[in-house]
Amino acid sequence: MNFDYLNYPYPSQRMTTIAKNGMVATSQPLAAQAGLDILKKGGNAIDAAIATAACLTVVEPTSNGIGGDAFALVWTKGELHGLNSSGPSPKSISIDAVKEMGHEKMPTFGLVPVTVPGVPAAWAELSRRFGKLPLTEVLQPAIEYAENGYPLSPILGKYWNIAFNRFKDLFTGDEYKGWFETFAPNGKAPQTGEIWSSKGHANTLRKIAESNAESFYRGELADQIDEFSKQHGGFLSKEDLAAYKPEWVQPIKVNYKGYDVWEIPPNGQGIVALMALNMLKGFDLKEKESVDTYHKQIEAMKLAFADAKKYVTDPEKMSVTAEQLLSEEFAEARRSLIGDVALTPEPGTPPKGGTVYLATADGEGNMVSFIQSNYMGFGSGIVIPGTGIALQNRGADFSLDPSHENRLEPGKRTYHTIIPGFLTKDNEAVGPFGVMGGYMQPQGHAQVIMNTVDFHLNPQAALDSPRWQWMEGKKVQVEHSFPAHIAAALARKGHEIEVALDGGGFGRGQIIWRDPSTGVLSGGTESRTDGTIAAW
């Protein structure tokens, strides 16, 4: 049959998924099913999250990989735990060293923006602390997909081809050969429905599983990364890898109209969503499809981003604390700036004192909000030959301005875009939620929470709702399904409205809510991608 996998001329509707024993929600059907299979084998929600995440490095390499970073919020035994598995810059890098190479700002691709990958360490640490099954069993579905291959899904095929068409002219150096050998093995990108496999990826996953990630940081895989980096003038070394450990952190929260909304603390940008919600809770917003509601949401988000971009970096290097940025005093001061017309955001003074997302839940009440990324799509464009390890370009966010809070320094974690979210009420879990997509993520978090708390939308409708995205200055993009009369009214308030024909830039979300009295799970998945919920 000859048909277009991306042509859907008729409106379709997805219902909320409801189950009791377990649920996995993510952007790829094969990965969701792999997580569910692990639950059925006796694994818990943490095992399922690891299995799903590992699978996603294989079945959605356009958004994440083994060489990326990860964050997790884990609810177990009545407590919420946060894991920051983002890696620092190499110890040998500096602003001067990068400028001596001829760069006036951090490059986007190549070895210079590569930071220490945290993904394998996240899997191993989650498994060690909370998992029930051995990592060798949990990673087996991902290994099998890498070894035997799988057919590309529609949105995956779309972004794979976009990346290839860009990279074929951009990546001309020898250091990029590994990308083309791995992801364009026949001189072209695989198409939707075609089978792609990666034996090297399978072997790497097997070594990570058998060594609990030791091979990646202190063994054979570390040596291969180190050798390639040295060969091509990179900064990342095996000493950087050997020194790395993920960090357990205390999640941060704001109370939004009776619900506690949780995020990972800086260096992540989850605090942007919390700062915006902290401002918005001071308004009585009863009607969703109202120009006043959208205007105030956009203005609060602009102010939150202005503050985060000024102050958020590695927490050890921040001049203000997360507590100061989330204080009621600061929220009130910023809220007072929101008037009837669009403003150009400037950072305030606090009081002194394209990523993959997945959500899992099991029948015992364990729940996981997990996100991992190579940052910009495939990441740096660097793939260690024969391994399937695509290295992230997270260091591209560092500033080469010595006076900037997020300035490049050796061994420093940069401002990080990827953020898992979690919702509780009265100290009981409501559930995990997240929206991946660069700087759309905190904007998606705020919109999803307000859709849920203020406007009482079910999890699927909360995700399906048309989204807006503040870009810069007064410029705001809205989806093509966004109400036209409200877009026009926002323009009259001074917002520079752009209607985007493609919804791919508005993030991809997943939600699982749990009824505390029955344990029944209700899930929503993203209609803007190949999203699926697997449940039983």
PDB file of N, CA and C in Angstrom, residues 292-342:
ATOM      1  N   ASP A 292      -7.938  36.994  29.004  1.00  0.00           N
ATOM      2  CA  ASP A 292      -7.305  37.390  30.260  1.00  0.00           C
ATOM      3  C   ASP A 292      -6.478  36.249  30.850  1.00  0.00           C
ATOM      4  N   THR A 293      -7.013  35.019  30.770  1.00  0.00           N
ATOM      5  CA  THR A 293      -6.279  33.851  31.279  1.00  0.00           C
ATOM      6  C   THR A 293      -4.983  33.655  30.504  1.00  0.00           C
ATOM      7  N   TYR A 294      -5.071  33.624  29.191  1.00  0.00           N
ATOM      8  CA  TYR A 294      -3.870  33.404  28.377  1.00  0.00           C
ATOM      9  C   TYR A 294      -2.866  34.538  28.550  1.00  0.00           C
ATOM     10  N   HIS A 295      -3.356  35.770  28.596  1.00  0.00           N
ATOM     11  CA  HIS A 295      -2.464  36.921  28.764  1.00  0.00           C
ATOM     12  C   HIS A 295      -1.663  36.810  30.059  1.00  0.00           C
ATOM     13  N   LYS A 296      -2.334  36.500  31.144  1.00  0.00           N
ATOM     14  CA  LYS A 296      -1.635  36.406  32.431  1.00  0.00           C
ATOM     15  C   LYS A 296      -0.668  35.212  32.449  1.00  0.00           C
ATOM     16  N   GLN A 297      -1.061  34.091  31.845  1.00  0.00           N
ATOM     17  CA  GLN A 297      -0.142  32.946  31.751  1.00  0.00           C
ATOM     18  C   GLN A 297       1.140  33.335  31.019  1.00  0.00           C
ATOM     19  N   ILE A 298       0.979  33.976  29.880  1.00  0.00           N
ATOM     20  CA  ILE A 298       2.135  34.348  29.060  1.00  0.00           C
ATOM     21  C   ILE A 298       3.030  35.341  29.803  1.00  0.00           C
ATOM     22  N   GLU A 299       2.432  36.343  30.415  1.00  0.00           N
ATOM     23  CA  GLU A 299       3.212  37.350  31.128  1.00  0.00           C
ATOM     24  C   GLU A 299       3.987  36.735  32.301  1.00  0.00           C
ATOM     25  N   ALA A 300       3.340  35.859  33.062  1.00  0.00           N
ATOM     26  CA  ALA A 300       4.017  35.203  34.187  1.00  0.00           C
ATOM     27  C   ALA A 300       5.182  34.346  33.690  1.00  0.00           C
ATOM     28  N   MET A 301       4.982  33.641  32.581  1.00  0.00           N
ATOM     29  CA  MET A 301       6.043  32.794  32.044  1.00  0.00           C
ATOM     30  C   MET A 301       7.229  33.623  31.557  1.00  0.00           C
ATOM     31  N   LYS A 302       6.953  34.756  30.918  1.00  0.00           N
ATOM     32  CA  LYS A 302       8.031  35.637  30.464  1.00  0.00           C
ATOM     33  C   LYS A 302       8.886  36.108  31.637  1.00  0.00           C
ATOM     34  N   LEU A 303       8.232  36.526  32.708  1.00  0.00           N
ATOM     35  CA  LEU A 303       8.962  37.008  33.882  1.00  0.00           C
ATOM     36  C   LEU A 303       9.769  35.880  34.530  1.00  0.00           C
ATOM     37  N   ALA A 304       9.180  34.693  34.605  1.00  0.00           N
ATOM     38  CA  ALA A 304       9.884  33.546  35.209  1.00  0.00           C
ATOM     39  C   ALA A 304      11.123  33.188  34.395  1.00  0.00           C
ATOM     40  N   PHE A 305      10.995  33.199  33.070  1.00  0.00           N
ATOM     41  CA  PHE A 305      12.150  32.891  32.220  1.00  0.00           C
ATOM     42  C   PHE A 305      13.239  33.957  32.345  1.00  0.00           C
ATOM     43  N   ALA A 306      12.838  35.212  32.416  1.00  0.00           N
ATOM     44  CA  ALA A 306      13.828  36.281  32.557  1.00  0.00           C
ATOM     45  C   ALA A 306      14.671  36.071  33.806  1.00  0.00           C
ATOM     46  N   ASP A 307      14.010  35.695  34.906  1.00  0.00           N
ATOM     47  CA  ASP A 307      14.738  35.458  36.156  1.00  0.00           C
ATOM     48  C   ASP A 307      15.609  34.207  36.072  1.00  0.00           C
ATOM     49  N   ALA A 308      15.061  33.138  35.485  1.00  0.00           N
ATOM     50  CA  ALA A 308      15.818  31.887  35.421  1.00  0.00           C
ATOM     51  C   ALA A 308      17.055  32.026  34.551  1.00  0.00           C
ATOM     52  N   LYS A 309      16.913  32.694  33.406  1.00  0.00           N
ATOM     53  CA  LYS A 309      18.061  32.834  32.508  1.00  0.00           C
ATOM     54  C   LYS A 309      19.152  33.706  33.128  1.00  0.00           C
ATOM     55  N   LYS A 310      18.773  34.563  34.060  1.00  0.00           N
ATOM     56  CA  LYS A 310      19.788  35.374  34.737  1.00  0.00           C
ATOM     57  C   LYS A 310      20.459  34.610  35.880  1.00  0.00           C
ATOM     58  N   TYR A 311      19.667  33.833  36.637  1.00  0.00           N
ATOM     59  CA  TYR A 311      20.185  33.306  37.901  1.00  0.00           C
ATOM     60  C   TYR A 311      20.472  31.799  37.913  1.00  0.00           C
ATOM     61  N   VAL A 312      19.829  30.996  37.052  1.00  0.00           N
ATOM     62  CA  VAL A 312      19.920  29.536  37.189  1.00  0.00           C
ATOM     63  C   VAL A 312      21.139  28.977  36.479  1.00  0.00           C
ATOM     64  N   THR A 313      21.901  28.200  37.215  1.00  0.00           N
ATOM     65  CA  THR A 313      23.053  27.474  36.689  1.00  0.00           C
ATOM     66  C   THR A 313      23.338  26.349  37.690  1.00  0.00           C
ATOM     67  N   ASP A 314      24.558  25.835  37.697  1.00  0.00           N
ATOM     68  CA  ASP A 314      24.964  24.875  38.721  1.00  0.00           C
ATOM     69  C   ASP A 314      24.671  25.497  40.089  1.00  0.00           C
ATOM     70  N   PRO A 315      23.902  24.807  40.953  1.00  0.00           N
ATOM     71  CA  PRO A 315      23.500  25.429  42.236  1.00  0.00           C
ATOM     72  C   PRO A 315      24.670  25.883  43.093  1.00  0.00           C
ATOM     73  N   GLU A 316      25.818  25.242  42.940  1.00  0.00           N
ATOM     74  CA  GLU A 316      26.988  25.642  43.718  1.00  0.00           C
ATOM     75  C   GLU A 316      27.558  26.978  43.245  1.00  0.00           C
ATOM     76  N   LYS A 317      27.127  27.418  42.051  1.00  0.00           N
ATOM     77  CA  LYS A 317      27.649  28.662  41.476  1.00  0.00           C
ATOM     78  C   LYS A 317      26.595  29.767  41.434  1.00  0.00           C
ATOM     79  N   MET A 318      25.386  29.501  41.927  1.00  0.00           N
ATOM     80  CA  MET A 318      24.310  30.493  41.868  1.00  0.00           C
ATOM     81  C   MET A 318      24.478  31.559  42.951  1.00  0.00           C
ATOM     82  N   SER A 319      24.154  32.802  42.590  1.00  0.00           N
ATOM     83  CA  SER A 319      24.263  33.909  43.549  1.00  0.00           C
ATOM     84  C   SER A 319      23.003  34.064  44.392  1.00  0.00           C
ATOM     85  N   VAL A 320      21.914  33.391  43.989  1.00  0.00           N
ATOM     86  CA  VAL A 320      20.686  33.370  44.787  1.00  0.00           C
ATOM     87  C   VAL A 320      20.256  31.920  44.950  1.00  0.00           C
ATOM     88  N   THR A 321      19.365  31.650  45.880  1.00  0.00           N
ATOM     89  CA  THR A 321      18.909  30.282  46.128  1.00  0.00           C
ATOM     90  C   THR A 321      17.547  30.039  45.473  1.00  0.00           C
ATOM     91  N   ALA A 322      17.218  28.763  45.312  1.00  0.00           N
ATOM     92  CA  ALA A 322      15.900  28.394  44.805  1.00  0.00           C
ATOM     93  C   ALA A 322      14.812  28.916  45.746  1.00  0.00           C
ATOM     94  N   GLU A 323      15.074  28.881  47.045  1.00  0.00           N
ATOM     95  CA  GLU A 323      14.097  29.359  48.029  1.00  0.00           C
ATOM     96  C   GLU A 323      13.802  30.846  47.834  1.00  0.00           C
ATOM     97  N   GLN A 324      14.823  31.619  47.520  1.00  0.00           N
ATOM     98  CA  GLN A 324      14.611  33.045  47.275  1.00  0.00           C
ATOM     99  C   GLN A 324      13.762  33.268  46.027  1.00  0.00           C
ATOM    100  N   LEU A 325      14.054  32.510  44.977  1.00  0.00           N
ATOM    101  CA  LEU A 325      13.307  32.660  43.727  1.00  0.00           C
ATOM    102  C   LEU A 325      11.857  32.212  43.874  1.00  0.00           C
ATOM    103  N   LEU A 326      11.592  31.299  44.817  1.00  0.00           N
ATOM    104  CA  LEU A 326      10.234  30.789  45.017  1.00  0.00           C
ATOM    105  C   LEU A 326       9.528  31.433  46.211  1.00  0.00           C
ATOM    106  N   SER A 327      10.112  32.463  46.764  1.00  0.00           N
ATOM    107  CA  SER A 327       9.506  33.102  47.940  1.00  0.00           C
ATOM    108  C   SER A 327       8.232  33.836  47.555  1.00  0.00           C
ATOM    109  N   GLU A 328       7.303  33.941  48.505  1.00  0.00           N
ATOM    110  CA  GLU A 328       6.055  34.656  48.279  1.00  0.00           C
ATOM    111  C   GLU A 328       6.324  36.136  47.997  1.00  0.00           C
ATOM    112  N   GLU A 329       7.327  36.675  48.676  1.00  0.00           N
ATOM    113  CA  GLU A 329       7.672  38.089  48.494  1.00  0.00           C
ATOM    114  C   GLU A 329       8.081  38.373  47.051  1.00  0.00           C
ATOM    115  N   PHE A 330       8.928  37.504  46.501  1.00  0.00           N
ATOM    116  CA  PHE A 330       9.387  37.691  45.122  1.00  0.00           C
ATOM    117  C   PHE A 330       8.236  37.477  44.143  1.00  0.00           C
ATOM    118  N   ALA A 331       7.403  36.450  44.386  1.00  0.00           N
ATOM    119  CA  ALA A 331       6.266  36.189  43.503  1.00  0.00           C
ATOM    120  C   ALA A 331       5.313  37.383  43.473  1.00  0.00           C
ATOM    121  N   GLU A 332       5.081  37.990  44.634  1.00  0.00           N
ATOM    122  CA  GLU A 332       4.176  39.138  44.697  1.00  0.00           C
ATOM    123  C   GLU A 332       4.747  40.326  43.927  1.00  0.00           C
ATOM    124  N   ALA A 333       6.046  40.535  44.058  1.00  0.00           N
ATOM    125  CA  ALA A 333       6.684  41.653  43.356  1.00  0.00           C
ATOM    126  C   ALA A 333       6.610  41.453  41.845  1.00  0.00           C
ATOM    127  N   ARG A 334       6.831  40.246  41.386  1.00  0.00           N
ATOM    128  CA  ARG A 334       6.799  39.967  39.946  1.00  0.00           C
ATOM    129  C   ARG A 334       5.355  39.993  39.429  1.00  0.00           C
ATOM    130  N   ARG A 335       4.423  39.478  40.231  1.00  0.00           N
ATOM    131  CA  ARG A 335       3.008  39.471  39.844  1.00  0.00           C
ATOM    132  C   ARG A 335       2.504  40.899  39.627  1.00  0.00           C
ATOM    133  N   SER A 336       2.998  41.824  40.414  1.00  0.00           N
ATOM    134  CA  SER A 336       2.527  43.209  40.336  1.00  0.00           C
ATOM    135  C   SER A 336       2.889  43.869  39.008  1.00  0.00           C
ATOM    136  N   LEU A 337       3.830  43.278  38.268  1.00  0.00           N
ATOM    137  CA  LEU A 337       4.235  43.836  36.975  1.00  0.00           C
ATOM    138  C   LEU A 337       3.291  43.428  35.847  1.00  0.00           C
ATOM    139  N   ILE A 338       2.432  42.454  36.113  1.00  0.00           N
ATOM    140  CA  ILE A 338       1.535  41.955  35.065  1.00  0.00           C
ATOM    141  C   ILE A 338       0.334  42.890  34.959  1.00  0.00           C
ATOM    142  N   GLY A 339       0.274  43.599  33.822  1.00  0.00           N
ATOM    143  CA  GLY A 339      -0.822  44.538  33.598  1.00  0.00           C
ATOM    144  C   GLY A 339      -1.696  44.092  32.443  1.00  0.00           C
ATOM    145  N   ASP A 340      -2.289  45.054  31.740  1.00  0.00           N
ATOM    146  CA  ASP A 340      -3.229  44.739  30.665  1.00  0.00           C
ATOM    147  C   ASP A 340      -2.570  44.603  29.301  1.00  0.00           C
ATOM    148  N   VAL A 341      -1.294  45.009  29.198  1.00  0.00           N
ATOM    149  CA  VAL A 341      -0.617  44.910  27.901  1.00  0.00           C
ATOM    150  C   VAL A 341       0.658  44.089  28.053  1.00  0.00           C
ATOM    151  N   ALA A 342       1.128  43.556  26.919  1.00  0.00           N
ATOM    152  CA  ALA A 342       2.334  42.718  26.921  1.00  0.00           C
ATOM    153  C   ALA A 342       3.547  43.540  27.323  1.00  0.00           C
TER     154      ALA A 342
END
